[in-house]
Amino acid sequence: MMIDFGLQGKTALVTGCSRGIGKAIAIALAQAGADIIGVNSSMLQPDSEVAKAVAAAGRKFSAYAADFSKREQLYTMLDELHANHSHIDILINNAGHILRAPAAEHPDEYWDQIIDINLNAQFILTREIGKHMVARKSGKIVFTCSLLSFQGGINVPGYAASKGAVSSLLKAFANEWATHGVNVNGVAPGYIATDNTAALREDLKRNESILSRIPASRWGTPEDMAGAYVFLCSPAADYVSGTIITVDGGWMGR
């Protein structure tokens, strides 16, 4: 029997897909056959890199915008989605933010913003889109987790708290929805060269410390992440539920 990694005829919603990991995910899902709905904090134009790459793969790209720290914008965007798309087969909860400050100096504003974007918005999106998957008894949902779903990090207490919570949240959804044909899982990127990690790579001491622990001896690229998402969204992962795949160059095995 051939293993099926194809996504032909599927529609995938990818949040935070304008750059980095989200962009790589959107392009990979399109190359596997899915049409893409891209949701970002600002509206992506038809000439954006991700829109052009999706079109080059022969798939449709639709763009929506919402600031995930503002709940009213999130619900307005959801209303627009339900009005314009009859169904969404795949949800990629990838959008996220990070703000750095030592725990003793970490302000309420940092904490609230990160929890709203990285956790509260993810819950609302999953509930509102996932309930239609449950009714259809079919769907795939993948959360972008983090190594800080397992570890505490340094100077990022809000981010660590949000990603730790996301790892439990996806399991809570998976426990309820697997019986309804909806697979909920996560992917935990290791140290990937994106905007979010620029400060670490520019700190020569931290950069050296990080690289010394990665068995692969390099920072990952967004493209390194894409295969895990395609797998979890495909029929090949129909019996995978409530798990988190680490793509980290061996960091967690060290």
Coordinates of C-alpha atoms in Angstrom, one line a residue:
M1 CA 0.0 0.0 0.0
M2 CA 1.3 3.4 -0.9
I3 CA 1.6 5.9 2.0
D4 CA -0.5 9.0 1.2
F5 CA 1.1 12.3 2.0
G6 CA -1.0 14.2 -0.5
L7 CA -3.4 17.1 0.4
Q8 CA -5.2 17.4 -3.0
G9 CA -8.6 19.0 -2.6
K10 CA -7.9 20.3 0.9
T11 CA -8.1 23.8 2.2
A12 CA -5.5 24.8 4.9
L13 CA -5.6 27.9 7.1
V14 CA -2.1 29.0 8.2
T15 CA -1.6 31.8 10.7
G16 CA 1.5 33.8 10.7
C17 CA 2.5 32.8 7.2
S18 CA 4.1 36.0 5.9
R19 CA 7.7 34.9 6.8
G20 CA 9.8 32.3 8.6
I21 CA 8.3 29.0 9.6
G22 CA 4.7 29.9 8.7
K23 CA 5.7 30.9 5.1
A24 CA 7.6 27.6 4.7
I25 CA 4.6 25.6 6.0
A26 CA 2.1 27.4 3.7
I27 CA 4.3 26.7 0.6
A28 CA 4.9 23.1 1.5
L29 CA 1.2 22.4 2.1
A30 CA 0.4 24.1 -1.3
Q31 CA 3.1 21.9 -3.0
A32 CA 1.4 18.9 -1.4
G33 CA -1.9 20.0 -3.0
A34 CA -3.8 22.3 -0.6
D35 CA -5.3 25.7 -1.2
I36 CA -4.1 28.2 1.4
I37 CA -5.8 30.7 3.6
G38 CA -3.2 33.0 5.1
V39 CA -4.0 34.9 8.3
N40 CA -1.5 37.6 9.4
S41 CA -1.5 40.7 11.5
S42 CA -1.5 42.8 8.3
M43 CA -3.1 41.8 5.0
L44 CA -0.9 40.0 2.6
Q45 CA -1.0 41.3 -1.0
P46 CA -1.2 39.1 -4.1
D47 CA 2.5 40.0 -4.9
S48 CA 3.7 38.8 -1.5
E49 CA 6.4 36.0 -1.6
V50 CA 4.1 33.4 0.0
A51 CA 1.1 34.2 -2.3
K52 CA 3.3 34.0 -5.4
A53 CA 4.8 30.7 -4.2
V54 CA 1.4 29.2 -3.6
A55 CA 0.2 30.3 -7.0
A56 CA 3.4 28.8 -8.5
A57 CA 2.4 25.5 -7.0
G58 CA -0.9 25.7 -8.8
R59 CA -3.0 26.4 -5.7
K60 CA -5.3 29.3 -4.5
F61 CA -4.2 31.8 -1.9
S62 CA -6.7 33.8 0.2
A63 CA -5.5 36.5 2.6
Y64 CA -7.1 37.7 5.9
A65 CA -5.8 40.0 8.6
A66 CA -6.3 40.2 12.4
D67 CA -4.3 41.4 15.4
F68 CA -4.5 38.3 17.6
S69 CA -4.0 40.5 20.7
K70 CA -7.4 42.2 19.9
R71 CA -10.2 39.7 20.4
E72 CA -12.8 41.7 18.5
Q73 CA -10.5 41.6 15.4
L74 CA -10.2 37.8 15.8
Y75 CA -14.0 37.3 15.8
T76 CA -14.5 39.7 12.9
M77 CA -11.9 37.6 10.9
L78 CA -13.7 34.4 11.9
D79 CA -17.0 35.8 10.6
E80 CA -15.4 36.6 7.3
L81 CA -13.8 33.2 7.0
H82 CA -17.1 31.4 7.6
A83 CA -18.9 33.6 5.1
N84 CA -16.3 33.0 2.4
H85 CA -15.2 29.4 2.8
S86 CA -17.6 26.5 3.1
H87 CA -15.1 24.4 5.0
I88 CA -11.5 24.4 6.3
D89 CA -9.8 21.0 6.4
I90 CA -6.6 21.9 8.0
L91 CA -5.7 24.5 10.7
I92 CA -2.1 25.5 11.4
N93 CA -1.9 27.5 14.6
N94 CA 1.5 29.0 13.9
A95 CA 1.2 32.8 14.6
G96 CA 3.2 33.8 17.7
H97 CA 5.2 36.5 19.4
I98 CA 8.0 36.8 21.9
L99 CA 9.0 39.6 24.2
R100 CA 12.2 39.4 26.2
A101 CA 12.8 40.8 29.7
P102 CA 14.2 39.2 32.9
A103 CA 11.4 37.7 35.0
A104 CA 11.8 40.2 37.8
E105 CA 11.4 43.0 35.3
H106 CA 8.8 41.4 32.9
P107 CA 5.9 43.9 32.8
D108 CA 2.2 43.0 32.8
E109 CA 1.9 44.4 29.3
Y110 CA 4.4 41.9 28.0
W111 CA 2.7 39.0 29.8
D112 CA -0.8 39.9 28.6
Q113 CA 0.2 40.5 25.0
I114 CA 2.0 37.2 24.7
I115 CA -0.7 35.1 26.4
D116 CA -3.3 36.8 24.2
I117 CA -1.5 36.1 20.9
N118 CA 0.2 32.7 21.7
L119 CA -2.5 31.0 23.8
N120 CA -5.9 32.8 23.9
A121 CA -6.2 33.3 20.2
Q122 CA -5.1 29.8 19.5
F123 CA -7.8 28.4 21.7
I124 CA -10.5 30.6 20.1
L125 CA -9.4 29.7 16.6
T126 CA -9.3 26.0 17.3
R127 CA -12.7 26.0 19.0
E128 CA -14.4 28.0 16.3
I129 CA -12.9 26.2 13.3
G130 CA -12.5 22.8 15.0
K131 CA -16.2 22.5 15.9
H132 CA -17.0 22.4 12.2
M133 CA -14.4 19.7 11.7
V134 CA -16.0 17.7 14.5
A135 CA -19.4 18.0 12.9
R136 CA -17.9 16.7 9.5
K137 CA -15.9 14.1 11.4
S138 CA -12.8 15.1 9.5
G139 CA -9.9 17.5 10.1
K140 CA -6.3 18.1 10.9
I141 CA -5.1 20.7 13.4
V142 CA -1.4 21.4 14.1
F143 CA 0.0 23.8 16.7
T144 CA 3.4 25.3 16.5
C145 CA 4.9 24.6 19.9
S146 CA 8.5 25.2 21.0
L147 CA 11.4 23.8 22.9
L148 CA 10.0 26.0 25.7
S149 CA 6.9 23.7 25.7
F150 CA 9.4 21.5 27.6
Q151 CA 11.9 23.9 29.0
G152 CA 11.8 27.3 30.8
G153 CA 14.1 29.4 28.7
I154 CA 15.8 32.6 29.8
N155 CA 14.2 36.1 29.9
V156 CA 11.0 34.9 28.2
P157 CA 8.6 33.9 31.1
G158 CA 5.5 34.9 29.2
Y159 CA 6.6 33.0 26.0
A160 CA 7.6 29.9 28.0
A161 CA 4.2 29.9 29.9
S162 CA 2.3 30.3 26.6
K163 CA 4.1 27.5 24.8
G164 CA 3.9 25.2 27.9
A165 CA 0.1 25.8 28.0
V166 CA -0.2 25.2 24.2
S167 CA 1.3 21.7 24.6
S168 CA -1.4 20.8 27.1
L169 CA -4.1 22.6 25.2
L170 CA -3.5 20.5 22.0
K171 CA -3.7 17.3 24.1
A172 CA -7.0 18.5 25.6
F173 CA -8.5 19.0 22.2
A174 CA -7.0 15.7 20.9
N175 CA -8.6 13.8 23.8
E176 CA -12.0 15.0 22.9
W177 CA -11.9 15.2 19.2
A178 CA -9.9 12.1 18.0
T179 CA -13.1 10.0 18.3
H180 CA -14.7 12.4 15.8
G181 CA -12.0 12.0 13.2
V182 CA -10.1 15.2 14.0
N183 CA -6.4 14.9 14.6
V184 CA -4.8 17.5 16.9
N185 CA -1.0 17.5 17.2
G186 CA 2.0 19.9 17.5
V187 CA 5.4 20.5 16.1
A188 CA 8.1 21.9 18.3
P189 CA 10.8 23.8 16.4
G190 CA 14.3 23.8 17.7
Y191 CA 16.6 26.8 17.3
I192 CA 15.5 28.1 13.9
A193 CA 17.0 31.1 12.1
T194 CA 14.0 33.4 12.0
D195 CA 13.2 37.0 13.1
N196 CA 12.2 35.7 16.6
T197 CA 15.7 34.3 17.2
A198 CA 17.7 37.2 15.7
A199 CA 18.6 38.5 19.2
L200 CA 20.1 35.1 20.2
R201 CA 22.1 34.7 17.0
E202 CA 23.5 38.2 17.4
D203 CA 24.6 37.5 21.0
L204 CA 27.9 35.8 20.3
K205 CA 28.1 34.1 23.7
R206 CA 24.5 32.7 23.5
N207 CA 24.9 31.7 19.9
E208 CA 28.0 29.7 20.7
S209 CA 26.3 28.1 23.7
I210 CA 23.3 27.1 21.7
L211 CA 25.3 25.7 18.8
S212 CA 27.5 23.6 21.1
R213 CA 24.5 21.7 22.3
I214 CA 22.9 21.0 18.9
P215 CA 24.1 17.6 17.6
A216 CA 23.5 18.8 14.0
S217 CA 25.9 21.7 14.8
R218 CA 23.8 24.4 13.0
W219 CA 20.7 26.5 13.3
G220 CA 17.7 25.1 11.6
T221 CA 15.9 26.7 8.6
P222 CA 12.2 27.3 8.2
E223 CA 12.3 24.7 5.4
D224 CA 13.6 22.1 7.8
M225 CA 10.2 22.4 9.6
A226 CA 7.9 21.9 6.6
G227 CA 7.9 18.1 6.3
A228 CA 6.6 17.5 9.8
Y229 CA 3.6 19.7 9.1
V230 CA 2.8 18.0 5.8
F231 CA 3.0 14.6 7.5
L232 CA 0.7 15.6 10.3
C233 CA -1.8 17.1 7.9
S234 CA -1.9 14.1 5.6
P235 CA -3.7 10.8 5.6
A236 CA -0.4 9.2 6.6
A237 CA -1.0 10.7 10.1
D238 CA -4.6 9.5 10.6
Y239 CA -3.6 7.5 13.7
V240 CA -1.4 10.2 15.2
S241 CA -3.2 12.2 17.9
G242 CA -2.1 14.4 20.9
T243 CA 1.6 14.2 20.2
I244 CA 4.3 16.8 19.6
I245 CA 7.1 16.2 17.0
T246 CA 10.3 17.9 17.9
V247 CA 12.4 19.2 14.9
D248 CA 15.4 20.4 16.6
G249 CA 18.6 19.0 15.2
G250 CA 18.8 16.6 18.2
W251 CA 18.6 19.3 20.9
M252 CA 16.1 17.4 23.1
G253 CA 18.0 14.1 22.8
R254 CA 21.3 15.7 24.0

